[in-house]
Tab-separated table of C-alpha atoms and ligand atoms in Angstrom:
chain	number	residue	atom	x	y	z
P	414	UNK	CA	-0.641	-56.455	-64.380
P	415	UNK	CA	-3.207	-53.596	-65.214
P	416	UNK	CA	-3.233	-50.556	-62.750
P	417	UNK	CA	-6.267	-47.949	-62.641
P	418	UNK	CA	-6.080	-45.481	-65.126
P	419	UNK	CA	-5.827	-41.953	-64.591
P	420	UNK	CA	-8.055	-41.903	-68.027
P	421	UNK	CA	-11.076	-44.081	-66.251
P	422	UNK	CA	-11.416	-41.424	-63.407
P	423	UNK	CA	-14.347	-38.550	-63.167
P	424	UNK	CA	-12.171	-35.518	-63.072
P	425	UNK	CA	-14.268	-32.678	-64.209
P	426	UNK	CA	-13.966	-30.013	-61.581
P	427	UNK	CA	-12.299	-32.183	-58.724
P	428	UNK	CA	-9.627	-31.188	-56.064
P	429	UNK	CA	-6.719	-33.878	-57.608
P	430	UNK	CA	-3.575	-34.721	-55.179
P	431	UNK	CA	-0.773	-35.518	-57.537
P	432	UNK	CA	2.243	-37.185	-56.036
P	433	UNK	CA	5.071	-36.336	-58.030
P	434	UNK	CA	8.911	-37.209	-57.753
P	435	UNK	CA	10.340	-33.625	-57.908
P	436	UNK	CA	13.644	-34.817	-56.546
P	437	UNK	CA	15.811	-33.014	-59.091
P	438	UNK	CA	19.666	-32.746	-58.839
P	439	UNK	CA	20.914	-29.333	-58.093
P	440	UNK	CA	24.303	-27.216	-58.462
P	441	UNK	CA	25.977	-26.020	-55.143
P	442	UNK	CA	23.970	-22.334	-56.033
P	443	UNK	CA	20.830	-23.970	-55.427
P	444	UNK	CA	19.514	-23.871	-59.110
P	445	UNK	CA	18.242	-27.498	-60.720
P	446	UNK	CA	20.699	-29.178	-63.240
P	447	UNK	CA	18.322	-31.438	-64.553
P	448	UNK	CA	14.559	-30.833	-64.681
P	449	UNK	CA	13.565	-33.991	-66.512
P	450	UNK	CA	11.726	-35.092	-63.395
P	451	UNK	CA	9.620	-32.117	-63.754
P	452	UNK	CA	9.032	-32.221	-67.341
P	453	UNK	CA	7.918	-35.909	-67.202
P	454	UNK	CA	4.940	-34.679	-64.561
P	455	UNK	CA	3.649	-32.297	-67.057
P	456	UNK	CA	1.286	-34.613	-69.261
P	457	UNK	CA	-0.498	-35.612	-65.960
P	458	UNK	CA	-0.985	-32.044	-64.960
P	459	UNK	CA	-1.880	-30.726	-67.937
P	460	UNK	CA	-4.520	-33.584	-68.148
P	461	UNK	CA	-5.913	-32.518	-64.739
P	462	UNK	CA	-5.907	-29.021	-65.930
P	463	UNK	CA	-7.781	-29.738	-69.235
P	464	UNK	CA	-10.718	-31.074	-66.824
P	465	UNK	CA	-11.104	-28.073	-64.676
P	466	UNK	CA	-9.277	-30.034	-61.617
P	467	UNK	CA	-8.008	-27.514	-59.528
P	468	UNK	CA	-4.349	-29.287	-58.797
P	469	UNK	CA	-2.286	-29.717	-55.503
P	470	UNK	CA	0.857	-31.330	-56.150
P	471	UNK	CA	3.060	-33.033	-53.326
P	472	UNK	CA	6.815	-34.277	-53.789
P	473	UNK	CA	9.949	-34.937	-51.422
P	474	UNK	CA	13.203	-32.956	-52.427
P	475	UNK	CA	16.540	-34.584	-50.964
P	476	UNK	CA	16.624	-35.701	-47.808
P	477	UNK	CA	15.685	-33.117	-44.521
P	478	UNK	CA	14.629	-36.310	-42.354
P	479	UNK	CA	11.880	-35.062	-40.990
P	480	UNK	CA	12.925	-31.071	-40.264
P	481	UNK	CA	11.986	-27.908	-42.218
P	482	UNK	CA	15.565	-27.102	-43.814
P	483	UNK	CA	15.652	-23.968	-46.283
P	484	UNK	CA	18.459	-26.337	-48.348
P	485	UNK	CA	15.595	-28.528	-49.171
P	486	UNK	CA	12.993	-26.178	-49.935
P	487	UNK	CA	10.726	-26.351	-53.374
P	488	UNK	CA	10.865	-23.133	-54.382
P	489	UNK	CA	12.947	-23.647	-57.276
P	490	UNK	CA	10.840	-26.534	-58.551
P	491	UNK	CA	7.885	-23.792	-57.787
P	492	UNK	CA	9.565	-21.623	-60.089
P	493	UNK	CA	10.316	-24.529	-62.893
P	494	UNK	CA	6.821	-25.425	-62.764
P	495	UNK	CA	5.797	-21.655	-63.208
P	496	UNK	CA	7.818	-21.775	-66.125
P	497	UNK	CA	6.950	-25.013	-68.173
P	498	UNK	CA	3.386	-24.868	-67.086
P	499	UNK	CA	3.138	-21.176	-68.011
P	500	UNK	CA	0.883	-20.516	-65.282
P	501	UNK	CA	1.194	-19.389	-61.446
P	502	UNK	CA	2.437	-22.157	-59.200
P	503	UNK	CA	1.249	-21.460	-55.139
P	504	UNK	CA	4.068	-22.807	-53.099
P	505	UNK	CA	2.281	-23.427	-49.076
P	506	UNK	CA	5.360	-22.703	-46.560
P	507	UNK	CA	4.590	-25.737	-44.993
P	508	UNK	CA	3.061	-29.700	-46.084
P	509	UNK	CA	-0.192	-30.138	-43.717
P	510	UNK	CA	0.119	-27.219	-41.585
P	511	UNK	CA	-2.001	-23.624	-41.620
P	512	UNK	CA	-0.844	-22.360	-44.358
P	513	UNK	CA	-1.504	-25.349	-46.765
P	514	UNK	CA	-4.988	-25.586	-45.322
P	515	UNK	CA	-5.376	-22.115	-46.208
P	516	UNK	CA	-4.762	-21.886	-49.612
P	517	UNK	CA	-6.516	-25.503	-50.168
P	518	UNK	CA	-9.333	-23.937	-48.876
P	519	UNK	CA	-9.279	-21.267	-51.339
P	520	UNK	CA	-7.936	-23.429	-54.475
P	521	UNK	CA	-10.365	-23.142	-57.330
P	522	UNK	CA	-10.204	-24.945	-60.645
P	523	UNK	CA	-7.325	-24.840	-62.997
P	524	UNK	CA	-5.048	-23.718	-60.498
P	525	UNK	CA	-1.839	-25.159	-58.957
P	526	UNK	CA	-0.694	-25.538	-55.378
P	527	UNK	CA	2.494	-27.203	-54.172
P	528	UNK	CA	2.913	-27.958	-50.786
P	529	UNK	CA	6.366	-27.500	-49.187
P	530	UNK	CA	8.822	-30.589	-49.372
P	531	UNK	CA	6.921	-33.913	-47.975
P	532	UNK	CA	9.522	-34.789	-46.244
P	533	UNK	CA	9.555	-31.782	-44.048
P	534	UNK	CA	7.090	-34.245	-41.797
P	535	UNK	CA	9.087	-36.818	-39.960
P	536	UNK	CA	5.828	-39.279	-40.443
P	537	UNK	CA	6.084	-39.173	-44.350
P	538	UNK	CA	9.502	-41.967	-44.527
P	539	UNK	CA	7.306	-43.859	-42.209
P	540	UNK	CA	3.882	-44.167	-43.497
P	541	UNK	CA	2.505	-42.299	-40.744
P	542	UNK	CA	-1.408	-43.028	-40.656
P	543	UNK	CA	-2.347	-39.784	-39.518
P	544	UNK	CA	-0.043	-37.791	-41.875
P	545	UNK	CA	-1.749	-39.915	-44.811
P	546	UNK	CA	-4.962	-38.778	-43.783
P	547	UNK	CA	-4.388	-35.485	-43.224
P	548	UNK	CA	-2.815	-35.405	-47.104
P	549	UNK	CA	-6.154	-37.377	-48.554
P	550	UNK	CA	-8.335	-35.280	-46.538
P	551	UNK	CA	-7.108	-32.383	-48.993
P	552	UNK	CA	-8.561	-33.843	-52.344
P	553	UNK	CA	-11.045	-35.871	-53.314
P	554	UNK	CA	-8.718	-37.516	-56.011
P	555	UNK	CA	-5.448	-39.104	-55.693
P	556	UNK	CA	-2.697	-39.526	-58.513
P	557	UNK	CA	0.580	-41.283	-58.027
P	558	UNK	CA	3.533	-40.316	-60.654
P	559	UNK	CA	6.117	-40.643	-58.524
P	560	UNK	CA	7.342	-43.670	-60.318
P	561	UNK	CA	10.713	-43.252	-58.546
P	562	UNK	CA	9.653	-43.476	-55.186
P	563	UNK	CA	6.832	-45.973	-55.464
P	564	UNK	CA	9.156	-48.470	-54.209
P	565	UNK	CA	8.995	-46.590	-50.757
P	566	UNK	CA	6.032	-47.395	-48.445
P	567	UNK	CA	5.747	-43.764	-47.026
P	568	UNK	CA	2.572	-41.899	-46.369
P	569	UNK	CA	2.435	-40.047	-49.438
P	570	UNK	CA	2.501	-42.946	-51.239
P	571	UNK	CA	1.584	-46.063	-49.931
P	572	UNK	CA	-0.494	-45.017	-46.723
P	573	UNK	CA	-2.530	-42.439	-48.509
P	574	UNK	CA	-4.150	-44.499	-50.873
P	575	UNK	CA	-6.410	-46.326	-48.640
P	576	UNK	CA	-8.566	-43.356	-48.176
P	577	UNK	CA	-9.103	-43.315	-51.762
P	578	UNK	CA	-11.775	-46.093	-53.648
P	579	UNK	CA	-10.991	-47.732	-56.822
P	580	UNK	CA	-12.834	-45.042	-58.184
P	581	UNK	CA	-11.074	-41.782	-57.172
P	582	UNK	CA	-7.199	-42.681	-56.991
P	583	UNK	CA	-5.183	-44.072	-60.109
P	584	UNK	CA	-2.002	-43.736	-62.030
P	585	UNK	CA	-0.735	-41.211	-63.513
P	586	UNK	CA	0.447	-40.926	-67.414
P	587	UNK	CA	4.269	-41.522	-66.216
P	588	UNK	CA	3.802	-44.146	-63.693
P	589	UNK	CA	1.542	-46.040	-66.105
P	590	UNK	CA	4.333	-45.790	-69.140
P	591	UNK	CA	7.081	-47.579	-66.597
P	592	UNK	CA	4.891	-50.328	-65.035
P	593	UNK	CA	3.116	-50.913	-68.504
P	594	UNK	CA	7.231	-51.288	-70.153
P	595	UNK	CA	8.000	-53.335	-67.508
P	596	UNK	CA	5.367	-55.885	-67.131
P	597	UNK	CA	5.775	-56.221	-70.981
P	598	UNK	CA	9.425	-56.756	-70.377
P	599	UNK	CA	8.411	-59.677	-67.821
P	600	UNK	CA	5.751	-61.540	-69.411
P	601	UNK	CA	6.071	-61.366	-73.098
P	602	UNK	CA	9.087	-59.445	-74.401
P	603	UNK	CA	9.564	-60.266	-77.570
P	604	UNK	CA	12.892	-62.792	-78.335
P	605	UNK	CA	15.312	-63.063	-78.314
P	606	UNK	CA	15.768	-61.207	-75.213
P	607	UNK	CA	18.599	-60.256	-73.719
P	608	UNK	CA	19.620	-58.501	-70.324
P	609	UNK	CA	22.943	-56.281	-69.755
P	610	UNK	CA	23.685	-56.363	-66.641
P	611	UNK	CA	26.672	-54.094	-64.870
P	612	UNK	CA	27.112	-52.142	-61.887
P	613	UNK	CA	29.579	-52.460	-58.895
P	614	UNK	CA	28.437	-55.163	-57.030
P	615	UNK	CA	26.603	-58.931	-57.333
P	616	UNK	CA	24.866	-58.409	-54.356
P	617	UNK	CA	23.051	-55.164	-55.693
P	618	UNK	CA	21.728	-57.243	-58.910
P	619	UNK	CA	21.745	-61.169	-57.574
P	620	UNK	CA	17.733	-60.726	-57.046
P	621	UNK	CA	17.357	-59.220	-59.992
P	622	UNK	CA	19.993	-61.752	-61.832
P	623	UNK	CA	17.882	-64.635	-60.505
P	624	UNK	CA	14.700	-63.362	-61.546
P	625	UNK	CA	15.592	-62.381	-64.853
P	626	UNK	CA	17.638	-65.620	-65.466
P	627	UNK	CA	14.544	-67.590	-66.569
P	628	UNK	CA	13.041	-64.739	-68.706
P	629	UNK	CA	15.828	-63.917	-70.781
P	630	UNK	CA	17.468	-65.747	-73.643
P	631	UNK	CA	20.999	-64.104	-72.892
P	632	UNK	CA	22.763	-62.119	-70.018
P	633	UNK	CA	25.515	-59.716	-70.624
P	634	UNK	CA	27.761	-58.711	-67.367
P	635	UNK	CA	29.887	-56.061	-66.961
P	636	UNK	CA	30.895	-53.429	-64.560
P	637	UNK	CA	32.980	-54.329	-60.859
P	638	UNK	CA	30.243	-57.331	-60.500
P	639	UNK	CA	32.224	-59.144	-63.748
P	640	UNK	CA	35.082	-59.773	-61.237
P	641	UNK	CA	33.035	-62.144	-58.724
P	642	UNK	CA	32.116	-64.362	-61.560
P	643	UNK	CA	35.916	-64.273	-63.292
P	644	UNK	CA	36.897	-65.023	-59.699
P	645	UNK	CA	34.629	-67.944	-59.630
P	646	UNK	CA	35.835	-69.616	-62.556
P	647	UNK	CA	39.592	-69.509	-61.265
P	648	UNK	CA	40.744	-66.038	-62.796
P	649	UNK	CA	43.071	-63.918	-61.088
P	650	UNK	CA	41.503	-60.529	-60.606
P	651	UNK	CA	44.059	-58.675	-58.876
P	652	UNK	CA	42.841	-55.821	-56.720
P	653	UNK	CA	39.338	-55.243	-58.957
P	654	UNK	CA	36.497	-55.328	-56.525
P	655	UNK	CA	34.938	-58.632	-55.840
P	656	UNK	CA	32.043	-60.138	-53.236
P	657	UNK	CA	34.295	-63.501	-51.826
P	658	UNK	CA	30.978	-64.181	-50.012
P	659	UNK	CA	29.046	-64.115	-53.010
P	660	UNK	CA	31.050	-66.447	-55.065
P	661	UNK	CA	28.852	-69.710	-54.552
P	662	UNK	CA	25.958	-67.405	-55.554
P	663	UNK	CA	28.171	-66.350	-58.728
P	664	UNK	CA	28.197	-69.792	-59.600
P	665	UNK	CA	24.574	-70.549	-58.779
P	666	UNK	CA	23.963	-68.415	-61.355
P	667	UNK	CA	25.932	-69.619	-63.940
P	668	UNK	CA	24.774	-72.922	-63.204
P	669	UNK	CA	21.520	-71.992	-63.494
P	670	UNK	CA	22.021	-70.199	-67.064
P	671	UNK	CA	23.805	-73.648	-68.271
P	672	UNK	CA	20.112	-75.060	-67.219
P	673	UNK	CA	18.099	-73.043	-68.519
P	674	UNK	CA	19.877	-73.114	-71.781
P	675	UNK	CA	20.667	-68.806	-71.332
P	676	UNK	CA	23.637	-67.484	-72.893
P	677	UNK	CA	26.026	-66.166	-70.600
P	678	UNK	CA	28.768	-63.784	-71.389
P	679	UNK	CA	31.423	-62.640	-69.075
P	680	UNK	CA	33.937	-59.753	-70.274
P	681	UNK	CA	36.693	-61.432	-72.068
P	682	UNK	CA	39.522	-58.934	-71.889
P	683	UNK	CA	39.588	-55.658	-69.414
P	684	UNK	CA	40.622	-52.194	-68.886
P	685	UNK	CA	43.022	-52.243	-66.044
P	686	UNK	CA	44.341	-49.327	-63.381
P	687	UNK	CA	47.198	-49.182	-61.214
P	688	UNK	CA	44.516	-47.089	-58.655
P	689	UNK	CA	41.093	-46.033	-58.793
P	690	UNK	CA	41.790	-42.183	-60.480
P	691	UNK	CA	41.224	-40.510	-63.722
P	692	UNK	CA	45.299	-40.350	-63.420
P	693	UNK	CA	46.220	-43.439	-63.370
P	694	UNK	CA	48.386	-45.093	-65.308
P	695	UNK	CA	46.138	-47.860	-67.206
P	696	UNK	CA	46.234	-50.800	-70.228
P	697	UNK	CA	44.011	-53.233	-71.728
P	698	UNK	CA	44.654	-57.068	-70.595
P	699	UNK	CA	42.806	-60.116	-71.517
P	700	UNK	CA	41.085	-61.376	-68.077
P	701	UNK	CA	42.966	-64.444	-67.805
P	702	UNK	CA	46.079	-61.659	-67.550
P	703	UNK	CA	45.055	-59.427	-64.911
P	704	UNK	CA	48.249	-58.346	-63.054
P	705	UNK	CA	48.505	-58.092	-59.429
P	706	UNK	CA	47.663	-54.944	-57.573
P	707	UNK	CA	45.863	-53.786	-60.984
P	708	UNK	CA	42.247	-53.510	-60.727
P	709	UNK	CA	39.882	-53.422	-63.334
P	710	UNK	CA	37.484	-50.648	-64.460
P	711	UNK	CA	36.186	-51.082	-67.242
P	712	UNK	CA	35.450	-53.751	-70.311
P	713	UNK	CA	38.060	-54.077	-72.787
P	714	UNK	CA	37.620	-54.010	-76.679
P	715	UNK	CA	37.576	-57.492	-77.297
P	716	UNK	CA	34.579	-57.680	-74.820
P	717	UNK	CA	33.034	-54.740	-76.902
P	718	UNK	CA	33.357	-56.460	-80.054
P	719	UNK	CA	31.975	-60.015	-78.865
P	720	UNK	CA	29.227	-58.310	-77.011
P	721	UNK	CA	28.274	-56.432	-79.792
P	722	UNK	CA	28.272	-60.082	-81.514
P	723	UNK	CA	25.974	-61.630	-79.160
P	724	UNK	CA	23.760	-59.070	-79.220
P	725	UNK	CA	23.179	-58.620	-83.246
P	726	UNK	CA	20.181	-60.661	-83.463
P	727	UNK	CA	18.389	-59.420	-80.384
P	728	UNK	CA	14.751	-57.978	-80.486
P	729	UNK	CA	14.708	-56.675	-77.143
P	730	UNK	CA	17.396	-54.994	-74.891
P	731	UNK	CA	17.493	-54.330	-71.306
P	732	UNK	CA	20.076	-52.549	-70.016
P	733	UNK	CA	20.712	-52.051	-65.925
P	734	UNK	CA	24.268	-51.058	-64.628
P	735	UNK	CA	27.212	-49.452	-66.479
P	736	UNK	CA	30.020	-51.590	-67.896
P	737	UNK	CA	32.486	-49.919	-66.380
P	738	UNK	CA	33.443	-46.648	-64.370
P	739	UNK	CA	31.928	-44.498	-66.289
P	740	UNK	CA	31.617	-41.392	-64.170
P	741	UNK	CA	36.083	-41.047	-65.075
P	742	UNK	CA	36.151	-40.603	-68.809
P	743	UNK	CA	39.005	-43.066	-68.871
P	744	UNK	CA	36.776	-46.086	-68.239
P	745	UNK	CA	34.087	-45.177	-70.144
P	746	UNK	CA	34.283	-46.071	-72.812
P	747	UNK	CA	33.202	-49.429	-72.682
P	748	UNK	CA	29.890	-48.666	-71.815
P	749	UNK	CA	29.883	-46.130	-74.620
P	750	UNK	CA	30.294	-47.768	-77.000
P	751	UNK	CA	27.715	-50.571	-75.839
P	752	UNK	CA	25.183	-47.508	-75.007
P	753	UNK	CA	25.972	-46.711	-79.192
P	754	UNK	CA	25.471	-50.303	-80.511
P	755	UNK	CA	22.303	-50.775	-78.579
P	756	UNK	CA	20.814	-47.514	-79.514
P	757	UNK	CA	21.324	-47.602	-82.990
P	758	UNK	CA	20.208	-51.327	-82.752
P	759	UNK	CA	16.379	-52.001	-84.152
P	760	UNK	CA	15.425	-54.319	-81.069
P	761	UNK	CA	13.271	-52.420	-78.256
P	762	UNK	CA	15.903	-51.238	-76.010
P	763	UNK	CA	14.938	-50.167	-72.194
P	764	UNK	CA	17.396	-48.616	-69.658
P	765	UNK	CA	16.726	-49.314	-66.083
P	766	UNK	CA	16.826	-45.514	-64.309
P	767	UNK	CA	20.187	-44.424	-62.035
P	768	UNK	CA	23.201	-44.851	-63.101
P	769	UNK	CA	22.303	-46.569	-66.778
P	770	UNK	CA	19.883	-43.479	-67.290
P	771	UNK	CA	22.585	-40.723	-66.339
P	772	UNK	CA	25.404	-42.393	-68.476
P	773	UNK	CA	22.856	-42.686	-71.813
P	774	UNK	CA	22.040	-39.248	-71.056
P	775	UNK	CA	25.539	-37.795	-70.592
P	776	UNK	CA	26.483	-39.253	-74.001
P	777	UNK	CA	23.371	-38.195	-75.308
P	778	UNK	CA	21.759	-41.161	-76.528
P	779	UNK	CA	18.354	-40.871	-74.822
P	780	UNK	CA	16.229	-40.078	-77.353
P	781	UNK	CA	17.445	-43.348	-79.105
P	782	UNK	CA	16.360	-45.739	-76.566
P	783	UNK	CA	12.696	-47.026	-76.667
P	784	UNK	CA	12.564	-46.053	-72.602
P	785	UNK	CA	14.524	-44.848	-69.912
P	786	UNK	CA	13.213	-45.878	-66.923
P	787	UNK	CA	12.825	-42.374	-64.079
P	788	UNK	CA	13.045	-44.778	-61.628
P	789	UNK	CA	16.849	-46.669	-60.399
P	790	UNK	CA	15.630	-48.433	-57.266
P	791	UNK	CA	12.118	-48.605	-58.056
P	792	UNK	CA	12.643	-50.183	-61.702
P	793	UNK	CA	15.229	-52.471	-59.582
P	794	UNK	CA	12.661	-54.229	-57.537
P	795	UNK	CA	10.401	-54.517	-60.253
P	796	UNK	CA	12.911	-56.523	-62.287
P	797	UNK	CA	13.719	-58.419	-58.580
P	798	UNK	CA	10.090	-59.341	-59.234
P	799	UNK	CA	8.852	-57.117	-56.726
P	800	UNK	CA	5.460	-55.950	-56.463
P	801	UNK	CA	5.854	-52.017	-55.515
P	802	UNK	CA	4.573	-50.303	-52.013
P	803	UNK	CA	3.499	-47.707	-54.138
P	804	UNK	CA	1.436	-49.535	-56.956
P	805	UNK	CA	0.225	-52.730	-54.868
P	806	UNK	CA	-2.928	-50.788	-54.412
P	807	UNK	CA	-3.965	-49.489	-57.491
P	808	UNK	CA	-3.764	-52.663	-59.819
P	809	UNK	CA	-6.954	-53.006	-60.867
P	810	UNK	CA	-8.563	-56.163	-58.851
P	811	UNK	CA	-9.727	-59.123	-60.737
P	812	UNK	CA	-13.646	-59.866	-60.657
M	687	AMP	P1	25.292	-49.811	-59.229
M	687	AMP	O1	24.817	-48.700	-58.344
M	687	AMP	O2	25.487	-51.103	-58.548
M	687	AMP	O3	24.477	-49.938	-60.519
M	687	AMP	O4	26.751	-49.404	-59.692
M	687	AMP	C1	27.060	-48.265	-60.408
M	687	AMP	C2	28.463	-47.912	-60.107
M	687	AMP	O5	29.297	-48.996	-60.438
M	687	AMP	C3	28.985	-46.736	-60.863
M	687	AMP	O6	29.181	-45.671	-59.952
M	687	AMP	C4	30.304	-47.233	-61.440
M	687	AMP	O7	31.370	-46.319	-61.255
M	687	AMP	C5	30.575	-48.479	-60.641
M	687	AMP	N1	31.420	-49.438	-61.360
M	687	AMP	C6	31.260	-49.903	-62.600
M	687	AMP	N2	32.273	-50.719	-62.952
M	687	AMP	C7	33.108	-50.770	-61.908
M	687	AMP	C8	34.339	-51.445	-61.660
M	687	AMP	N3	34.887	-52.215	-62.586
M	687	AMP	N4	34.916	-51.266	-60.455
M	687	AMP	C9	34.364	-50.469	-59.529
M	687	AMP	N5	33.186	-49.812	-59.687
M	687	AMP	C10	32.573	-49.959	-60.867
């Protein structure tokens, strides 16, 4: 799938609306513990910059459903922005109101604007026509980079790009990267090819599962979803979470693998709990041994060690959904030490965003991977085969 390319578009000297995801975490004080959403919206700036654009940028912070709400304001990201662009940053006190219009109006080249959070407007969740408008009727170019919210069919995103001709909208530098990896990753990925799949629950990943199933050349499960398919095949799985609806699909699955000739590996032994807390009292069983009442949280060494096996001669890796509770150091480990095998592996090795993405990043693996997807949901649906709100119209039309 090709996408237009922020590269293809006349820039010099144009008003540019760049959709960004901004939506950075922050402490309880207010300030942003992780600007790596930021940071990845820099190239596309600074490319709009180089051409004399003058630059209005647009992003949603948390969720004020529809209500101006100080706790969701941009200013910090404002300030960020000032910061790692080393230039002045305009913050508008409002998206599409006076103020906004104001400053647009007055905007020359090479500087920035950010309007207040999008979501201040109740019509931007809901791909409000007139909201759209009023946000093309700003610029005469329109970017998307908001990879992570491209899923979302909200003005900003989806309903403002039909103002825009083939010709004056595009993709930006990040949004490219993630729908160029994945595409790759889904057509022509180069084999073997395997998938790691964890997470809580089936349901969350059976659309995915099912698309992948007939890409892939092996499937790797872990996390709470293991227990479904150990349930399946007769195991007792004492209190560990399972989906009892979900167990025919469990074994549609694994019927389908046995057709298709894919590999598929289910933990072997576990990390059990007597409750769901980092003080617990805890021990490593083989999953045909699961006790009653125990549930398990996270892969077991065994599982570690055969995993590691099956994935030795692998040229590409990807990786959505932790093996294991890894947010209690306790049950981490097991997706630790997978996180360390596959980045020190040589095969291409892409992390679906979320969870995956915050536990290779806690250990500090990220710059090992080939990509991290910014994206949890959004990279979800494309692996579910999805085409995206948010990118359906900017792929570049056949002639
Ligand atoms: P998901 O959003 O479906 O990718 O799931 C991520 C969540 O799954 C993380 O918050 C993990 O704590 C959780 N998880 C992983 N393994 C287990 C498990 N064995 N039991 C319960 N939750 C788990």
């Amino acid at each position: 799938m090709e996408i237009l390319n922020i590269k293809n578009l006349d820039l010099t000297n144009k008003k540019v609306f760049i959709r960004c995801d901004f939506n950075v975490p922050m402490d309880e004080f207010g300030n942003i513990s992780d600007d790596r959403r930021i940071r990845s919206a820099l190239s596309t700036i600074n490319y709009c910059l180089d051409q004399d654009c003058a630059v209005i940028l647009a992003s949603h912070l948390g969720r004020p459903k529809g209500e101006v709400n100080e706790k969701y304001t941009l200013l910090p990201v404002a300030r960020r922005l000032h910061q790692l662009l080393k230039r002045d940053v305009v913050l508008c006190s409002d998206v599409v109101g006076e103020d906004a219009l104001k400053k647009i109006s007055k905007l020359k080249a090479t500087e920035v604007l950010l309007l207040e959070n999008l979501r201040y407007e109740e019509g931007e969740t809901v791909n409000d026509s007139v909201l759209a408008k009023k946000l093309a009727d700003m610029a005469d170019v329109y970017i998307n980079d908001a990879f992570g919210v491209s899923h979302r069919a909200h003005a900003s995103v989806a309903g403002i790009t039909q103002y825009f001709c083939d010709k004056t909208k595009a993709a930006g530098f990040l949004l490219q990267r993630e729908i160029q990896f994945f595409s790759k990753l889904m057509t022509s990925p180069t084999r073997p090819f395997a998938a790691i799949v964890g997470g809580s629950k089936v349901s969350g990943k059976l659309e995915a599962l099912t698309n992948l199933l007939p890409r892939v050349d092996k499937v790797f499960i872990g996390g709470g979803m293991a227990f479904t398919f150990l349930k399946q095949m007769g195991y007792n799985i004492g209190a560990s979470l399972v989906e009892d609806d979900l167990l025919e699909d469990a074994q549609k699955v694994m019927d389908e693998a046995k057709r298709l000739g894919v590999k598929f590996y289910l933990p072997v032994d576990v990390i059990v709990a007597d409750k769901f807390s980092e003080d617990s009292v805890s021990k490593i069983v083989t999953a045909q041994e699961i006790p009653n009442n125990w549930m398990g949280l996270d892969i077991g060494p065994a599982t570690v060690r055969l995993y590691r096996e099956g994935l030795n001669d692998v040229q590409t890796v990807l990786w959505n959904g932790p093996m294991g509770v890894y947010e209690m150091d306790k049950f981490a480990r097991g997706s630790s030490k997978i996180a360390h095998f596959v980045a020190d592996s040589y095969a291409t090795t892409v992390v679906g965003g979320g969870d995956t993405a915050d536990l290779v990043q806690r250990i500090g693996l990220d710059e090992e991977m080939s990509f991290i997807s910014t994206g949890g949901g959004a990279s979800l649906e494309l692996l579910e085969g999805k085409i995206l709100p948010g990118v359906a119209s900017l792929i570049v039309k056949e002639v």
